[in-house]
mmCIF file of C-alpha atoms in Angstrom:
data_model
loop_
_atom_site.group_PDB
_atom_site.id
_atom_site.type_symbol
_atom_site.label_atom_id
_atom_site.label_comp_id
_atom_site.label_asym_id
_atom_site.label_seq_id
_atom_site.Cartn_x
_atom_site.Cartn_y
_atom_site.Cartn_z
ATOM 1 C CA UNK A 1 0.000 0.000 0.000
ATOM 2 C CA UNK A 2 1.232 3.490 -0.855
ATOM 3 C CA UNK A 3 1.805 5.757 2.129
ATOM 4 C CA UNK A 4 0.775 9.386 2.084
ATOM 5 C CA UNK A 5 3.505 11.716 3.181
ATOM 6 C CA UNK A 6 2.031 15.198 3.323
ATOM 7 C CA UNK A 7 -0.890 16.849 5.019
ATOM 8 C CA UNK A 8 -2.424 18.031 1.746
ATOM 9 C CA UNK A 9 -3.440 14.486 0.794
ATOM 10 C CA UNK A 10 -5.058 13.985 4.196
ATOM 11 C CA UNK A 11 -6.914 17.293 3.936
ATOM 12 C CA UNK A 12 -8.177 16.588 0.418
ATOM 13 C CA UNK A 13 -8.983 12.902 0.921
ATOM 14 C CA UNK A 14 -12.517 13.152 2.420
ATOM 15 C CA UNK A 15 -13.591 15.703 -0.175
ATOM 16 C CA UNK A 16 -12.219 13.695 -3.102
ATOM 17 C CA UNK A 17 -13.797 10.477 -1.792
ATOM 18 C CA UNK A 18 -17.136 12.277 -1.339
ATOM 19 C CA UNK A 19 -16.907 13.615 -4.888
ATOM 20 C CA UNK A 20 -16.061 10.192 -6.304
ATOM 21 C CA UNK A 21 -18.828 8.494 -4.311
ATOM 22 C CA UNK A 22 -21.373 10.992 -5.643
ATOM 23 C CA UNK A 23 -20.191 10.474 -9.216
ATOM 24 C CA UNK A 24 -20.300 6.693 -8.822
ATOM 25 C CA UNK A 25 -23.818 6.922 -7.376
ATOM 26 C CA UNK A 26 -24.879 9.062 -10.330
ATOM 27 C CA UNK A 27 -23.185 7.022 -13.072
ATOM 28 C CA UNK A 28 -23.823 3.533 -11.697
ATOM 29 C CA UNK A 29 -27.262 4.153 -10.161
ATOM 30 C CA UNK A 30 -26.230 2.722 -6.811
ATOM 31 C CA UNK A 31 -26.591 3.807 -3.206
ATOM 32 C CA UNK A 32 -23.927 5.348 -1.012
ATOM 33 C CA UNK A 33 -22.609 2.106 0.536
ATOM 34 C CA UNK A 34 -22.372 0.412 -2.878
ATOM 35 C CA UNK A 35 -20.595 3.448 -4.304
ATOM 36 C CA UNK A 36 -18.021 3.325 -1.509
ATOM 37 C CA UNK A 37 -17.544 -0.411 -2.052
ATOM 38 C CA UNK A 38 -17.031 0.233 -5.774
ATOM 39 C CA UNK A 39 -14.334 2.778 -4.943
ATOM 40 C CA UNK A 40 -12.625 1.041 -2.025
ATOM 41 C CA UNK A 41 -12.499 -2.328 -3.789
ATOM 42 C CA UNK A 42 -10.729 -0.906 -6.841
ATOM 43 C CA UNK A 43 -7.033 -1.534 -7.407
ATOM 44 C CA UNK A 44 -6.725 2.172 -8.151
ATOM 45 C CA UNK A 45 -7.892 3.378 -4.712
ATOM 46 C CA UNK A 46 -4.623 2.671 -2.816
ATOM 47 C CA UNK A 47 -2.742 4.714 -5.425
ATOM 48 C CA UNK A 48 -5.202 7.598 -5.390
ATOM 49 C CA UNK A 49 -3.397 9.661 -2.754
ATOM 50 C CA UNK A 50 0.161 8.780 -3.618
ATOM 51 C CA UNK A 51 2.507 11.736 -3.329
ATOM 52 C CA UNK A 52 4.286 10.408 -6.431
ATOM 53 C CA UNK A 53 1.283 10.453 -8.767
ATOM 54 C CA UNK A 54 -0.738 13.329 -7.263
ATOM 55 C CA UNK A 55 -3.965 11.830 -8.651
ATOM 56 C CA UNK A 56 -5.965 13.916 -6.170
ATOM 57 C CA UNK A 57 -5.413 16.906 -8.463
ATOM 58 C CA UNK A 58 -7.474 15.240 -11.196
ATOM 59 C CA UNK A 59 -11.180 15.915 -11.530
ATOM 60 C CA UNK A 60 -13.628 13.473 -10.012
ATOM 61 C CA UNK A 61 -14.868 12.534 -13.473
ATOM 62 C CA UNK A 62 -11.334 11.774 -14.686
ATOM 63 C CA UNK A 63 -10.765 9.580 -11.639
ATOM 64 C CA UNK A 64 -14.126 7.873 -12.144
ATOM 65 C CA UNK A 65 -13.147 7.054 -15.733
ATOM 66 C CA UNK A 66 -9.913 5.427 -14.527
ATOM 67 C CA UNK A 67 -11.723 3.335 -11.924
ATOM 68 C CA UNK A 68 -14.526 2.434 -14.330
ATOM 69 C CA UNK A 69 -12.038 1.263 -16.980
ATOM 70 C CA UNK A 70 -10.352 -0.912 -14.354
ATOM 71 C CA UNK A 71 -13.693 -2.403 -13.297
ATOM 72 C CA UNK A 72 -14.674 -2.908 -16.930
ATOM 73 C CA UNK A 73 -11.486 -4.855 -17.666
ATOM 74 C CA UNK A 74 -12.166 -7.003 -14.594
ATOM 75 C CA UNK A 75 -15.692 -7.715 -15.882
ATOM 76 C CA UNK A 76 -14.263 -8.796 -19.246
ATOM 77 C CA UNK A 77 -12.085 -11.348 -17.482
ATOM 78 C CA UNK A 78 -15.189 -12.823 -15.897
ATOM 79 C CA UNK A 79 -17.107 -13.349 -19.125
ATOM 80 C CA UNK A 80 -16.096 -16.969 -19.059
ATOM 81 C CA UNK A 81 -19.070 -18.591 -17.341
ATOM 82 C CA UNK A 82 -17.001 -21.510 -16.101
ATOM 83 C CA UNK A 83 -14.705 -19.175 -14.186
ATOM 84 C CA UNK A 84 -17.559 -17.146 -12.701
ATOM 85 C CA UNK A 85 -19.267 -20.354 -11.614
ATOM 86 C CA UNK A 86 -15.997 -21.543 -10.070
ATOM 87 C CA UNK A 87 -15.619 -18.234 -8.202
ATOM 88 C CA UNK A 88 -19.144 -18.537 -6.810
ATOM 89 C CA UNK A 89 -18.570 -22.179 -5.864
ATOM 90 C CA UNK A 90 -15.356 -21.153 -4.095
ATOM 91 C CA UNK A 91 -17.061 -18.333 -2.172
ATOM 92 C CA UNK A 92 -19.908 -20.555 -1.019
ATOM 93 C CA UNK A 93 -17.628 -23.477 -0.154
ATOM 94 C CA UNK A 94 -15.203 -21.315 1.809
ATOM 95 C CA UNK A 95 -18.105 -19.613 3.625
ATOM 96 C CA UNK A 96 -19.336 -23.037 4.749
ATOM 97 C CA UNK A 97 -15.812 -24.041 5.736
ATOM 98 C CA UNK A 98 -15.187 -21.102 8.076
ATOM 99 C CA UNK A 99 -18.846 -20.558 9.053
ATOM 100 C CA UNK A 100 -19.054 -17.000 7.731
ATOM 101 C CA UNK A 101 -21.459 -15.242 5.382
ATOM 102 C CA UNK A 102 -20.828 -15.224 1.655
ATOM 103 C CA UNK A 103 -20.676 -11.436 1.836
ATOM 104 C CA UNK A 104 -17.813 -11.661 4.347
ATOM 105 C CA UNK A 105 -16.000 -14.136 2.105
ATOM 106 C CA UNK A 106 -16.469 -11.883 -0.929
ATOM 107 C CA UNK A 107 -14.791 -9.069 0.976
ATOM 108 C CA UNK A 108 -11.997 -11.397 2.139
ATOM 109 C CA UNK A 109 -11.416 -12.753 -1.371
ATOM 110 C CA UNK A 110 -11.311 -9.220 -2.751
ATOM 111 C CA UNK A 111 -8.844 -7.823 -0.216
ATOM 112 C CA UNK A 112 -6.612 -10.904 -0.304
ATOM 113 C CA UNK A 113 -6.662 -11.130 -4.132
ATOM 114 C CA UNK A 114 -8.027 -14.678 -3.992
ATOM 115 C CA UNK A 115 -9.886 -14.200 -7.282
ATOM 116 C CA UNK A 116 -6.585 -13.515 -9.046
ATOM 117 C CA UNK A 117 -5.148 -16.657 -7.476
ATOM 118 C CA UNK A 118 -8.195 -18.730 -8.482
ATOM 119 C CA UNK A 119 -8.108 -17.422 -12.028
ATOM 120 C CA UNK A 120 -4.390 -18.119 -12.390
ATOM 121 C CA UNK A 121 -4.881 -21.668 -11.093
ATOM 122 C CA UNK A 122 -8.288 -22.355 -12.620
ATOM 123 C CA UNK A 123 -7.169 -25.119 -14.963
ATOM 124 C CA UNK A 124 -5.800 -27.161 -12.072
ATOM 125 C CA UNK A 125 -8.187 -26.278 -9.276
ATOM 126 C CA UNK A 126 -11.564 -26.585 -10.965
ATOM 127 C CA UNK A 127 -11.024 -30.314 -11.437
ATOM 128 C CA UNK A 128 -10.279 -30.944 -7.750
ATOM 129 C CA UNK A 129 -12.531 -31.826 -4.833
ATOM 130 C CA UNK A 130 -14.327 -29.214 -2.762
ATOM 131 C CA UNK A 131 -12.118 -30.022 0.221
ATOM 132 C CA UNK A 132 -8.934 -29.622 -1.809
ATOM 133 C CA UNK A 133 -10.084 -26.276 -3.209
ATOM 134 C CA UNK A 134 -11.066 -24.947 0.222
ATOM 135 C CA UNK A 135 -7.781 -26.130 1.763
ATOM 136 C CA UNK A 136 -5.820 -24.542 -1.077
ATOM 137 C CA UNK A 137 -7.624 -21.214 -0.638
ATOM 138 C CA UNK A 138 -7.103 -21.374 3.128
ATOM 139 C CA UNK A 139 -3.376 -22.054 2.664
ATOM 140 C CA UNK A 140 -3.110 -19.215 0.149
ATOM 141 C CA UNK A 141 -4.750 -16.720 2.500
ATOM 142 C CA UNK A 142 -2.720 -17.847 5.512
ATOM 143 C CA UNK A 143 0.550 -17.761 3.566
ATOM 144 C CA UNK A 144 0.170 -14.101 2.732
ATOM 145 C CA UNK A 145 1.183 -14.844 -0.875
ATOM 146 C CA UNK A 146 -1.208 -12.176 -2.071
ATOM 147 C CA UNK A 147 0.939 -9.327 -0.772
#
């Protein structure tokens, strides 16, 4: 994660996030919580306030376009129905395994980049047993390989 180093980023951050959330709500027809999830779950968000890139100087609409392009490319990767089905199977199986809600597992998989791992290993994993898949995901998360 990129660290912020000056006070200007911290001062601007709430205003820029508010602006982006409002634009996302407008463009995606979603509520406030969904707009924040859309923003916070993007790969772009951690880089948004980097002192090196100074993205916070860009307009909210420019930043929205960057995030939306990222999300769009992620959606294209999921057009393969076999992979999306495998992702859903993995979420539901892992939720059962650790006795958590599917929503909690979705958040975990997103923050720990489990979907990237599953996609990279799809050819091998999708032919394995439920127990093997769950154990493999558990090992991946515990190993910290996603960082």
